[in-house]
mmCIF file of C-alpha atoms (C1' of nucleotides) in Angstrom:
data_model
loop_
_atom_site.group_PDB
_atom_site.id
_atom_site.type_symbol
_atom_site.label_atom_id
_atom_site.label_comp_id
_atom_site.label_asym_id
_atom_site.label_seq_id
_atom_site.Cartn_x
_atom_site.Cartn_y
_atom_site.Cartn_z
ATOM 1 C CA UNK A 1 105.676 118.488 125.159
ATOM 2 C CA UNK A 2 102.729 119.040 122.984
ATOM 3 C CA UNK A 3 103.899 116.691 120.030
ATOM 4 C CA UNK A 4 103.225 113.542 121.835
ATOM 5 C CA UNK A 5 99.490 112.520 120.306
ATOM 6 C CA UNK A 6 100.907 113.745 117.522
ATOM 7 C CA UNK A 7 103.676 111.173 117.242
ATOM 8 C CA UNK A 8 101.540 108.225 118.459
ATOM 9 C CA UNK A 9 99.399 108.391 115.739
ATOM 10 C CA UNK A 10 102.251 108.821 113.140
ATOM 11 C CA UNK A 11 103.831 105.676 114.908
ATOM 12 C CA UNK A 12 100.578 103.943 114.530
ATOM 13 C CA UNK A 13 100.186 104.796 111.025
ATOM 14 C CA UNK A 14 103.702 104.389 109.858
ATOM 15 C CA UNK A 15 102.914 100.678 110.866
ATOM 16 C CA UNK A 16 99.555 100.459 109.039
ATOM 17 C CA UNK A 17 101.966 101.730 105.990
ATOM 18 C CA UNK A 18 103.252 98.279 104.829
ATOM 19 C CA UNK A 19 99.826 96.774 104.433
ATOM 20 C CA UNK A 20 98.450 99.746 102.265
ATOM 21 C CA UNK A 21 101.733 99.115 99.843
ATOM 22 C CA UNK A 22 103.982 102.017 100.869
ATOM 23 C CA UNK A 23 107.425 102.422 103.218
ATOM 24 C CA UNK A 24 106.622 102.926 106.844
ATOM 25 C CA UNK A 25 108.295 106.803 105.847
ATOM 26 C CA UNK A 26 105.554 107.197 103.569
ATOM 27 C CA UNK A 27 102.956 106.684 105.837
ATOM 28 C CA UNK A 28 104.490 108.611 108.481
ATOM 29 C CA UNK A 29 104.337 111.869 106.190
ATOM 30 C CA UNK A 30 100.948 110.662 105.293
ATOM 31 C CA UNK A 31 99.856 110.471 109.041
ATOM 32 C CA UNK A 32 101.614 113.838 110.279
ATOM 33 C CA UNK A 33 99.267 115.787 107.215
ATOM 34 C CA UNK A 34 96.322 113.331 109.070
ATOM 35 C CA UNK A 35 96.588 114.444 112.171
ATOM 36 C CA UNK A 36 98.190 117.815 111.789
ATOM 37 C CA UNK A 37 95.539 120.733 111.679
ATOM 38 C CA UNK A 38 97.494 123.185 109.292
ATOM 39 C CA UNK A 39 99.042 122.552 105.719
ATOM 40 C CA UNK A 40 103.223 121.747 106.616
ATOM 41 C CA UNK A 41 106.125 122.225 104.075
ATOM 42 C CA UNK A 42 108.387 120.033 103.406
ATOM 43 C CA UNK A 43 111.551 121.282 106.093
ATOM 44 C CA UNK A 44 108.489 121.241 108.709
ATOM 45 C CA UNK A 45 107.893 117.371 107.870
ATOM 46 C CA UNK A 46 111.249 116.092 107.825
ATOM 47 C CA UNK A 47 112.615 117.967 111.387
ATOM 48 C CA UNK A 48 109.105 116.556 112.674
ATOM 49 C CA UNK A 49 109.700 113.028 111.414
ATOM 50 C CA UNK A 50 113.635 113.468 111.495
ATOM 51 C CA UNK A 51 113.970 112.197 107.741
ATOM 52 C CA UNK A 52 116.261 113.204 105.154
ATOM 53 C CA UNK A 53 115.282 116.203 102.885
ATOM 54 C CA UNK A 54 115.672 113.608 99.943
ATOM 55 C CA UNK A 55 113.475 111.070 101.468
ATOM 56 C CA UNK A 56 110.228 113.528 102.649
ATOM 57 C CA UNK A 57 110.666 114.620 98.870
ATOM 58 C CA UNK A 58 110.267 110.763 97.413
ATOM 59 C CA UNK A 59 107.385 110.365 100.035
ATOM 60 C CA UNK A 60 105.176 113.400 99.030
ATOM 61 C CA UNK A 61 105.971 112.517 95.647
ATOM 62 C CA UNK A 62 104.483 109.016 96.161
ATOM 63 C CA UNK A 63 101.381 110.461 97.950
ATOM 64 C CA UNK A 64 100.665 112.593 95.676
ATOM 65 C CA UNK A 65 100.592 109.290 92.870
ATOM 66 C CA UNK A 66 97.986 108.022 95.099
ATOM 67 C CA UNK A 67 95.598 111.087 95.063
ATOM 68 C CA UNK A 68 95.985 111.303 99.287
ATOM 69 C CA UNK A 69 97.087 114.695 99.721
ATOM 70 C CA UNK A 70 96.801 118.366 98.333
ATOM 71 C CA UNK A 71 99.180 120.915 97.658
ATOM 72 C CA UNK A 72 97.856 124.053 99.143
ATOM 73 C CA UNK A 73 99.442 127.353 97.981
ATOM 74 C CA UNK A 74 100.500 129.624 100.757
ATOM 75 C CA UNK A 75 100.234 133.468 99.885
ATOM 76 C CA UNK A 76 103.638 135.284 99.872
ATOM 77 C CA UNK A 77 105.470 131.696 100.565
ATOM 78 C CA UNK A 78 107.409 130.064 97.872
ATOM 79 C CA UNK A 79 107.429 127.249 99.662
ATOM 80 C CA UNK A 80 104.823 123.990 98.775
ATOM 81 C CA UNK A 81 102.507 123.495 101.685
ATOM 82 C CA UNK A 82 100.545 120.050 102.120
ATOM 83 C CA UNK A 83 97.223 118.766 103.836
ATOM 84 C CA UNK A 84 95.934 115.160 103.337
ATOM 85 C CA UNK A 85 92.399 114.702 101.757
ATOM 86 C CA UNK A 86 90.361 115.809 104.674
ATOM 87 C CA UNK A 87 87.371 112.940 103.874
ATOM 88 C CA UNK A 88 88.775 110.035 104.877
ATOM 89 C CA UNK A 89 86.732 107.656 102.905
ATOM 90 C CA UNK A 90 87.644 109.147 99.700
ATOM 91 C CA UNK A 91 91.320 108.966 101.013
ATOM 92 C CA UNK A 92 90.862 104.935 101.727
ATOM 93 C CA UNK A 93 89.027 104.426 98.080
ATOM 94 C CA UNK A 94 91.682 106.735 96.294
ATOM 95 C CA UNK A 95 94.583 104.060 98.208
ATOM 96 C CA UNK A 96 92.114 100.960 97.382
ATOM 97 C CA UNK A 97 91.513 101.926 93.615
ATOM 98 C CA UNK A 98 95.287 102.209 93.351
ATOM 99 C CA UNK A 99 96.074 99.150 94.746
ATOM 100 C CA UNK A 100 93.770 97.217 92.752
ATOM 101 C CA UNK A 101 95.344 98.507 89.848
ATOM 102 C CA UNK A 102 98.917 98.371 90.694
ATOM 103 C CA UNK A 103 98.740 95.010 92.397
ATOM 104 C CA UNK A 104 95.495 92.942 91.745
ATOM 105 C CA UNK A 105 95.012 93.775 87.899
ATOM 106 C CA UNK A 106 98.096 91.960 86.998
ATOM 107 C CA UNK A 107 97.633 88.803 88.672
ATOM 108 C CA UNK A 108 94.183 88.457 87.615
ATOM 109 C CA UNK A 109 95.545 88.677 83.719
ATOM 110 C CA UNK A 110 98.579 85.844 85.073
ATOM 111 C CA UNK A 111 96.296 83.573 86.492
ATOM 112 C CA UNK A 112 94.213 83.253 83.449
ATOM 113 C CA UNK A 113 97.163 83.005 80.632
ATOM 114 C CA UNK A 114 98.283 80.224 83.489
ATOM 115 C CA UNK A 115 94.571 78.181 82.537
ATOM 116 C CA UNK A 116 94.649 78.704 79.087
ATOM 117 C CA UNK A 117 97.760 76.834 79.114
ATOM 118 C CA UNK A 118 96.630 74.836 81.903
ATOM 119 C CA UNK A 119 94.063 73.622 79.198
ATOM 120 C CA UNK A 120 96.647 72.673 76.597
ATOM 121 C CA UNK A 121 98.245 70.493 78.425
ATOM 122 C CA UNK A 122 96.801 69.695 81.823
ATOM 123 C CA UNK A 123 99.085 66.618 82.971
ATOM 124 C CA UNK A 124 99.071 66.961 86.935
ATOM 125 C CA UNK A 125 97.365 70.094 87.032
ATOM 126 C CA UNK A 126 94.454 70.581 89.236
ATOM 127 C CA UNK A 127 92.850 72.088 86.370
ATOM 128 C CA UNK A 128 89.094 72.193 87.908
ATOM 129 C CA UNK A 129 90.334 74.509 90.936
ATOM 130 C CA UNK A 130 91.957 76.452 89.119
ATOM 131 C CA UNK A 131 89.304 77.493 86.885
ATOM 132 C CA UNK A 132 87.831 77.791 90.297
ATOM 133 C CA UNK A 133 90.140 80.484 91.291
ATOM 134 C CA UNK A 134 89.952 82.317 87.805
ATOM 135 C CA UNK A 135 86.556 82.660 88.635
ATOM 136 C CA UNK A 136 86.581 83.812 92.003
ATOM 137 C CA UNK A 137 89.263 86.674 90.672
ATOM 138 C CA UNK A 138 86.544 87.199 88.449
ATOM 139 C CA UNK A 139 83.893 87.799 90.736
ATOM 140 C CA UNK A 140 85.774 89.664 92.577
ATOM 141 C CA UNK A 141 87.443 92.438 90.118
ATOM 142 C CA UNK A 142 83.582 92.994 89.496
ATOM 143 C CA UNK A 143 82.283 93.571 92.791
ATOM 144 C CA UNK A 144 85.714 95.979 92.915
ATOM 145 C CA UNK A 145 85.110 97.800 90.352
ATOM 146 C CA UNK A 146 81.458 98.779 91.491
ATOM 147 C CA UNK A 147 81.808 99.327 94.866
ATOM 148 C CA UNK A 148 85.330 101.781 94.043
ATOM 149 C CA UNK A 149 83.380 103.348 91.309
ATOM 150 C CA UNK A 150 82.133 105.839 93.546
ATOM 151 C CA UNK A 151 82.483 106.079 97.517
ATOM 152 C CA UNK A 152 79.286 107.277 98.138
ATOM 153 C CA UNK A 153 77.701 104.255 97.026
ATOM 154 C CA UNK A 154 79.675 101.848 99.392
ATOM 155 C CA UNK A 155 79.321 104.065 101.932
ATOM 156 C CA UNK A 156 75.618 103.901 101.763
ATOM 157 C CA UNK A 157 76.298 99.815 101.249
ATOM 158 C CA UNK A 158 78.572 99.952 103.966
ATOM 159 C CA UNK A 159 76.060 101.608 106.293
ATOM 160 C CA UNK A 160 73.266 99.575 105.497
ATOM 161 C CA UNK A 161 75.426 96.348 106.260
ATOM 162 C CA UNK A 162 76.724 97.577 109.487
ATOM 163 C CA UNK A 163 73.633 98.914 110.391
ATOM 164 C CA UNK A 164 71.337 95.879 110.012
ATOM 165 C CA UNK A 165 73.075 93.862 111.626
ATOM 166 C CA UNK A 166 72.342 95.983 114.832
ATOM 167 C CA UNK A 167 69.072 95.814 114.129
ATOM 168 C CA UNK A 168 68.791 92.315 114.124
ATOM 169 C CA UNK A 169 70.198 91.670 117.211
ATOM 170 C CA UNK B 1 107.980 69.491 79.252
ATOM 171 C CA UNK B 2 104.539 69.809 81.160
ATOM 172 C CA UNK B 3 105.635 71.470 83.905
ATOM 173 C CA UNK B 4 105.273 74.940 82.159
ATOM 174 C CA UNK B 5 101.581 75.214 83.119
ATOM 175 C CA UNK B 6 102.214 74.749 86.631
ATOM 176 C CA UNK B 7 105.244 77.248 86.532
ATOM 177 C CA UNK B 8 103.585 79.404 85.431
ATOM 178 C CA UNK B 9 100.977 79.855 87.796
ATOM 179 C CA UNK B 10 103.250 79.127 91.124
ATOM 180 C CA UNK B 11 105.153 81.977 89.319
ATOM 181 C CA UNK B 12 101.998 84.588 88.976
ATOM 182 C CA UNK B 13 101.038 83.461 92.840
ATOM 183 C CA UNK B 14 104.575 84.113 93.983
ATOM 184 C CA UNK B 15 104.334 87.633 92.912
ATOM 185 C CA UNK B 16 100.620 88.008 94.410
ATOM 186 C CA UNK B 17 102.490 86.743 98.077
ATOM 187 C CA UNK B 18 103.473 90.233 98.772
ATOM 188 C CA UNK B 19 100.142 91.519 98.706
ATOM 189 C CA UNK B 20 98.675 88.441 100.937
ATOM 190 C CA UNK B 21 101.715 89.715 103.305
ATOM 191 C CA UNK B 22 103.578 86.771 102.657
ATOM 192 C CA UNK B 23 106.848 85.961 101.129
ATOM 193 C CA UNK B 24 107.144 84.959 97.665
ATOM 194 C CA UNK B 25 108.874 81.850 98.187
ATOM 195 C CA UNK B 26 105.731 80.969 100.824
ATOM 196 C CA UNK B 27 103.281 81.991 97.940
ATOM 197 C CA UNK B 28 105.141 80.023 95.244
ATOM 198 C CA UNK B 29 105.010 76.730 97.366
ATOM 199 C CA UNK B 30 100.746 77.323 97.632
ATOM 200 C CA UNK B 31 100.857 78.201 94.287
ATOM 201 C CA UNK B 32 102.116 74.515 93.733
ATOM 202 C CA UNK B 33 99.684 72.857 96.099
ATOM 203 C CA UNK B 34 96.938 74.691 94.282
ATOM 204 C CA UNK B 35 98.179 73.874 91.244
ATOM 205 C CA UNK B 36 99.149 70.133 91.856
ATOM 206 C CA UNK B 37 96.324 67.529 91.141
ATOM 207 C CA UNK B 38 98.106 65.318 93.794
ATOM 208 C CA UNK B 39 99.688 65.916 97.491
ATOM 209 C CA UNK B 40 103.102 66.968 97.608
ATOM 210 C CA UNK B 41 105.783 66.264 100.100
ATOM 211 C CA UNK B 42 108.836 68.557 101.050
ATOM 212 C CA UNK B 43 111.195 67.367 98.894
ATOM 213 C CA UNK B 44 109.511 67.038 95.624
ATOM 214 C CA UNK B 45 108.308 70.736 96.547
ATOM 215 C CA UNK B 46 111.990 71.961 97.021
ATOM 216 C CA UNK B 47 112.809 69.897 93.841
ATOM 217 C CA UNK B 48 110.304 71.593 91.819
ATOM 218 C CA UNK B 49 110.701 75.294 93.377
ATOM 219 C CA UNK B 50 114.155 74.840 93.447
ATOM 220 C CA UNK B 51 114.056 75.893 97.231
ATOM 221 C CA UNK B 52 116.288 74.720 99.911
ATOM 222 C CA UNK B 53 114.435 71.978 102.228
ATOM 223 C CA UNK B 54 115.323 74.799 105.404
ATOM 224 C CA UNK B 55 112.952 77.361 103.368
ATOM 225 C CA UNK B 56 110.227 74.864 102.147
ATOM 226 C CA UNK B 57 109.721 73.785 105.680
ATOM 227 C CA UNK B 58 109.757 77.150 107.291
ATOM 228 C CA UNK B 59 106.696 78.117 104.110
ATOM 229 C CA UNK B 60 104.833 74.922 104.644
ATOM 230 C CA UNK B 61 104.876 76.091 108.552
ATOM 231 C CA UNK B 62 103.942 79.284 107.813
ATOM 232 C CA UNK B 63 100.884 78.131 105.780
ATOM 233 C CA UNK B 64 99.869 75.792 107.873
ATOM 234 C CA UNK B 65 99.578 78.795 110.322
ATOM 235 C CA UNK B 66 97.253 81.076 107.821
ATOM 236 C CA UNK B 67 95.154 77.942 107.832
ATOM 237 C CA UNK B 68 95.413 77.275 104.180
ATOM 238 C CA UNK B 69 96.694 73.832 103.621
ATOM 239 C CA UNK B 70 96.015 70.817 104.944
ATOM 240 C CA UNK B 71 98.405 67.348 105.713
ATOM 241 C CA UNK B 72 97.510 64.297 103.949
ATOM 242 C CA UNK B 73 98.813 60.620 105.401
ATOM 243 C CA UNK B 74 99.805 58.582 102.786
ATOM 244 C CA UNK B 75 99.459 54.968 104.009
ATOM 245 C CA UNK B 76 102.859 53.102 104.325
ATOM 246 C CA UNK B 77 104.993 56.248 103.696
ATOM 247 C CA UNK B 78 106.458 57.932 106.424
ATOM 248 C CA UNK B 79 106.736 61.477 104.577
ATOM 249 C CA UNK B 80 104.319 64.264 104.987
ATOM 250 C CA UNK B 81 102.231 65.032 101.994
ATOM 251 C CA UNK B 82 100.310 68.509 101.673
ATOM 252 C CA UNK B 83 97.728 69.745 99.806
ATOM 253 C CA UNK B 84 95.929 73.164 99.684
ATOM 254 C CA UNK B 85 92.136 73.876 100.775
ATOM 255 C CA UNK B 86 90.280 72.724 97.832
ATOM 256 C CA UNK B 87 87.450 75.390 98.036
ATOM 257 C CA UNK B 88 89.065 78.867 96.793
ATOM 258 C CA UNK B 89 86.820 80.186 98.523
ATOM 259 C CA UNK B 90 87.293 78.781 102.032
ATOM 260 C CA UNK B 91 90.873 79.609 101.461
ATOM 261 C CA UNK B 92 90.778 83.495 100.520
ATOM 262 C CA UNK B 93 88.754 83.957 103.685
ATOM 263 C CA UNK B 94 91.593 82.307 105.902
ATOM 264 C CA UNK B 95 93.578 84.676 104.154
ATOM 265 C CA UNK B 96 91.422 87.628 104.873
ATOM 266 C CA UNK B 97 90.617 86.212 108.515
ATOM 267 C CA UNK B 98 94.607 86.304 109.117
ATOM 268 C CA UNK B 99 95.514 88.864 108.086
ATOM 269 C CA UNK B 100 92.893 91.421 109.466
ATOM 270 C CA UNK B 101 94.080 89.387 112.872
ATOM 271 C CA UNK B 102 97.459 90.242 112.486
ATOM 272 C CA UNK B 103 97.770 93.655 110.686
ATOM 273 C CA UNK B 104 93.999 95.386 111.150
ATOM 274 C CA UNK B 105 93.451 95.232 114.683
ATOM 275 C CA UNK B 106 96.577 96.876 116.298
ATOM 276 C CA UNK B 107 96.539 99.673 114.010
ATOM 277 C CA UNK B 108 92.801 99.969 115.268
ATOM 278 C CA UNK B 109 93.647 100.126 118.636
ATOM 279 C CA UNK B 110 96.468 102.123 118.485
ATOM 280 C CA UNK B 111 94.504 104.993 116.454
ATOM 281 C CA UNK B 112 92.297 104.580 119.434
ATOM 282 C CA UNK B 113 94.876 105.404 121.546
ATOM 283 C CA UNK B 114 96.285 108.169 119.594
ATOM 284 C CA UNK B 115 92.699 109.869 119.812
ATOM 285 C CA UNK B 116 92.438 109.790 123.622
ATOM 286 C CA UNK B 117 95.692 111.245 124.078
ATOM 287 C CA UNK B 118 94.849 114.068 121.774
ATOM 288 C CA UNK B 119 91.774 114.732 123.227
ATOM 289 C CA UNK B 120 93.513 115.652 126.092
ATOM 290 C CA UNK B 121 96.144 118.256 124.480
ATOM 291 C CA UNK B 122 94.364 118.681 121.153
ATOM 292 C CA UNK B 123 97.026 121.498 120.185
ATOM 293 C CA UNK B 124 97.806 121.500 116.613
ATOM 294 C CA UNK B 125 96.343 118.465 116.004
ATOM 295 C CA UNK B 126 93.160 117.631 113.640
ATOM 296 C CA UNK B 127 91.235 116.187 116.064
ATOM 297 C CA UNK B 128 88.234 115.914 113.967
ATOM 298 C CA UNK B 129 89.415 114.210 111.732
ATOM 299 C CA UNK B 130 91.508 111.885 113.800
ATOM 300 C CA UNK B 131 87.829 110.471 115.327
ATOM 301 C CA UNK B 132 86.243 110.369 111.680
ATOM 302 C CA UNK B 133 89.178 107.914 111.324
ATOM 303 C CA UNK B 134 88.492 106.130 114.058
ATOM 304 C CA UNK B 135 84.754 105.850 113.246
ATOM 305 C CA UNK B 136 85.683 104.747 109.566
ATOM 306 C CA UNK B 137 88.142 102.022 110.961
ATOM 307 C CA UNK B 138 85.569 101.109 113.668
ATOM 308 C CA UNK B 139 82.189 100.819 110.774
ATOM 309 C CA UNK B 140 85.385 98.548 108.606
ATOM 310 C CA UNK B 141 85.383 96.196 111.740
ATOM 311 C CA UNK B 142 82.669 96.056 112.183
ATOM 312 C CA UNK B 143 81.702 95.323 108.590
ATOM 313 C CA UNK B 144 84.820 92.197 108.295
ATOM 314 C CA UNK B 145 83.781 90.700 111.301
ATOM 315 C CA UNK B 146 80.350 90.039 109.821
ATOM 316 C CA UNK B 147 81.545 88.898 106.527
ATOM 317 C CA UNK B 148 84.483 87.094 107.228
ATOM 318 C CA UNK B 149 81.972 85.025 110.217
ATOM 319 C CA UNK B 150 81.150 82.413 107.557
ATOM 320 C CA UNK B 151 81.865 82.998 104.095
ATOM 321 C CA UNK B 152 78.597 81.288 103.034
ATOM 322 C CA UNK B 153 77.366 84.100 103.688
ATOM 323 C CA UNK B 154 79.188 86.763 102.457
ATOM 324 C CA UNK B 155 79.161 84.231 98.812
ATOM 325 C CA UNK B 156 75.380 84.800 98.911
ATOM 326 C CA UNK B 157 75.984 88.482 99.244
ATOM 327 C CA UNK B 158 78.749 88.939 96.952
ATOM 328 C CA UNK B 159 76.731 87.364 94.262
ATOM 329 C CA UNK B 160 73.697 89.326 94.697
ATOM 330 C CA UNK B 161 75.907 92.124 94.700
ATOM 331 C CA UNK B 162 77.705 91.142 91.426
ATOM 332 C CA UNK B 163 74.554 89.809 89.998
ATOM 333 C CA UNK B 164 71.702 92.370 90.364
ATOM 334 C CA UNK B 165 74.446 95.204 88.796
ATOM 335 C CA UNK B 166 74.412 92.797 85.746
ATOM 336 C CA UNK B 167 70.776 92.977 85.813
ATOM 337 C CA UNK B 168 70.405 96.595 86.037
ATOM 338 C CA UNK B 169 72.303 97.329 82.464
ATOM 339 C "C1'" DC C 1 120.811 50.434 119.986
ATOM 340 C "C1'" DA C 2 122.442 52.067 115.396
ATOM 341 C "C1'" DC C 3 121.029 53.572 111.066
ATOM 342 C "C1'" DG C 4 118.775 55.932 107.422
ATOM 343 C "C1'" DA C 5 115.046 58.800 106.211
ATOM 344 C "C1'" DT C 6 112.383 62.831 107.235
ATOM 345 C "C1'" DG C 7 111.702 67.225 109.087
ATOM 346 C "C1'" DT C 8 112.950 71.505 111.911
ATOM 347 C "C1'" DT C 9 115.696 75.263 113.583
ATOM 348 C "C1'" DC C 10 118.636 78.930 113.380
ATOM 349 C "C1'" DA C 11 123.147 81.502 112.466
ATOM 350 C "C1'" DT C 12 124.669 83.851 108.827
ATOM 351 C "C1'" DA C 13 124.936 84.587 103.829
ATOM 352 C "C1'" DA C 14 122.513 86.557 100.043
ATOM 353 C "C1'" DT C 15 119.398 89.759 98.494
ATOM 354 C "C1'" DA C 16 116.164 93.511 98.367
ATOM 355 C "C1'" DT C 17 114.539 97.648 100.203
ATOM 356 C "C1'" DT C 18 114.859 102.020 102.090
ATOM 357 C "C1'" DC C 19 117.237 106.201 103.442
ATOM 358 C "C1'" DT C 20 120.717 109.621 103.264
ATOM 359 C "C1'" DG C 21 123.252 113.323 101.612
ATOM 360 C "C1'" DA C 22 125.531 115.583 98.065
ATOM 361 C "C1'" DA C 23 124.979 117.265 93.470
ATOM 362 C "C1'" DC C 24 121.919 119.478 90.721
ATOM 363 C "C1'" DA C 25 117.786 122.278 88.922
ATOM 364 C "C1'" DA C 26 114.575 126.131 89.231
ATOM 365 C "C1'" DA C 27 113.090 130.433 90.344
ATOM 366 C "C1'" DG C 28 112.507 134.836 92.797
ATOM 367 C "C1'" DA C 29 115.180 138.819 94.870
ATOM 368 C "C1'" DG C 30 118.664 142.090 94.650
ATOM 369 C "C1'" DC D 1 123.873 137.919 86.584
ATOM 370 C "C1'" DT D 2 124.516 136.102 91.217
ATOM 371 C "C1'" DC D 3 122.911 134.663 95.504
ATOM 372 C "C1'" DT D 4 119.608 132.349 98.327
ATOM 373 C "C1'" DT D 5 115.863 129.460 99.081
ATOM 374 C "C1'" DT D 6 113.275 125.488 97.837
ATOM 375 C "C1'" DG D 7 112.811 121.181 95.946
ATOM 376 C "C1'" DT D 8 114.382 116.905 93.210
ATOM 377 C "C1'" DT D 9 117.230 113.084 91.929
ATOM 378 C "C1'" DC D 10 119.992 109.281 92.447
ATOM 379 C "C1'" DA D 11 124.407 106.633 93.716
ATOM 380 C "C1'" DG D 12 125.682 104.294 97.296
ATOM 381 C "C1'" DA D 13 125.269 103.375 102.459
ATOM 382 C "C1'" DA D 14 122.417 101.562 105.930
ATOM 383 C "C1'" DT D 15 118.975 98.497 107.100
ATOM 384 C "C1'" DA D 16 115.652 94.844 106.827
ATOM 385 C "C1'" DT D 17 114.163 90.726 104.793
ATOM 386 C "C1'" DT D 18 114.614 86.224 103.010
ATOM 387 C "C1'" DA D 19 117.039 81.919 101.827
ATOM 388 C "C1'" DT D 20 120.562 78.633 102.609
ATOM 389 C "C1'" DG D 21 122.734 74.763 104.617
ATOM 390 C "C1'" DA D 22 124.611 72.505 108.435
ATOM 391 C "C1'" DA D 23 123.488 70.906 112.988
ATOM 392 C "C1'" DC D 24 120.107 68.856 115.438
ATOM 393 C "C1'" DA D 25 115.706 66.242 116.612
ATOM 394 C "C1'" DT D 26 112.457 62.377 115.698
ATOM 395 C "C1'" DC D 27 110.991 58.138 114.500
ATOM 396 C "C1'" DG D 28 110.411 53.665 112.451
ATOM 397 C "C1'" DT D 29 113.118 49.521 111.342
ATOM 398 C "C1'" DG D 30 116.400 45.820 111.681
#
DNA sequence: CACGATGTTCATAATATTCTGAACAAAGAG
DNA sequence: CTCTTTGTTCAGAATATTATGAACATCGTG
């Protein structure tokens, strides 16, 4: 059987799927367009992955929301055909700049209604840390925002961090 | 009533839990140990979360495992009290330590795997970019394990990062 | 030792999430 | 216009996750 790597690495990234946000089916998809070589439709994907029609349509659906994959028209075909984003650091800061948004955004706004109250009336409250914590946020929806502004520029910055480090050693 | 503050906050963290890869319930009882000026024991914690003492056990467990609270004797009182790291700081890179433990390195490995098998019958698959993945998840280890080392460090870099972008406006 | 207070564990109840499959839409071919 | 192929939607089934509460352990005290 051919479709054994194949099937390991949608395993393995059907796992990782969870900790990006999405179902493990999601990822699955996701990982067969990875590691497959030519665009698949959506029949080829769900007798590959054994998934429902309905479900393979929900996933690609959701992929698409995060900017991962690409339709890719097939001459003479009616059919949709799909490929992931081939550079895979643009396809990690696409799924990072979405889940800032979707997830980190929200909580940032929370925690700081929760101190302006906090400051109201701050019986019990361990006001100071806090404030601490609002900050952090802070500082760190900042550094966020620049380094997911554009990938090339972390990718240099993540270069130069990995690589002077070997240097040093 | 004061509580609302505090509410309102362990209610803001609870929803961030997810996203930490915890439970809610697990992020709403840190929320109250960050939020409470004084240590807490189980049952005013189940009293205020309204949370059975069976779940507020399991969560304190659970956090002492991430590493992110820390047990406080009170003299002449047989009861555990708990309160959370007091340095944000320290805490997020617990966080951050645990979970790149738990959910980072398998997939890692496991992506490794996938590659060596498809090196050896590469039909079909996109073996290119399979090892650009690997390299990218590889340079990301590489780059955590330096910064979540000591988080003095990475501080001191995440300010300069933050703070020379200010500069250059 | 017996008791009350504190804390833990775990079976299973409650809840939330995900997946399926059938009904439906759209669109090209005949 | 009708049939076939392709794709979407969504109610409800299947599954997974989380919370409860009762049984059990532990320990200090009288």
């Amino acid at each position: 059987m051919s479709e054994q790597p194949i099937d390991r690495f949608v395993d393995t990234w059907g796992r990782m799927g969870p900790l990006w946000g999405v179902s493990a089916s999601v990822a699955r998809v996701h990982g067969l367009l990875m590691a497959s070589e030519r665009p698949n439709c959506l029949d080829e994907i769900g007798q590959r992955l054994s998934m429902s029609k309905g479900n393979v349509s929900m996933s690609l659906k959701e992929l698409r929301g995060w900017g991962v994959i690409r339709q890719v028209p097939q001459r003479g075909d009616r059919r949709e055909f799909y490929t992931c984003e081939p550079d895979v650091w643009k396809m990690l800061f696409s799924i990072m700049r979405e889940r800032k948004k979707r997830e980190f955004d929200s909580v940032m706004t929370g925690v700081r209604e929760a101190v302006v109250e906090a400051e109201k009336s701050p019986e019990g409250v361990a006001l100071e840390r806090m404030k601490q914590l609002e900050r952090m946020l802070g500082t760190f929806d900042l550094l966020a925002d620049k380094l997911l502004a554009g990938e090339s520029q972390a990718r240099t910055l993540i270069s130069f961090l990995t690589g002077s480090g070997k240097e040093g050693k």
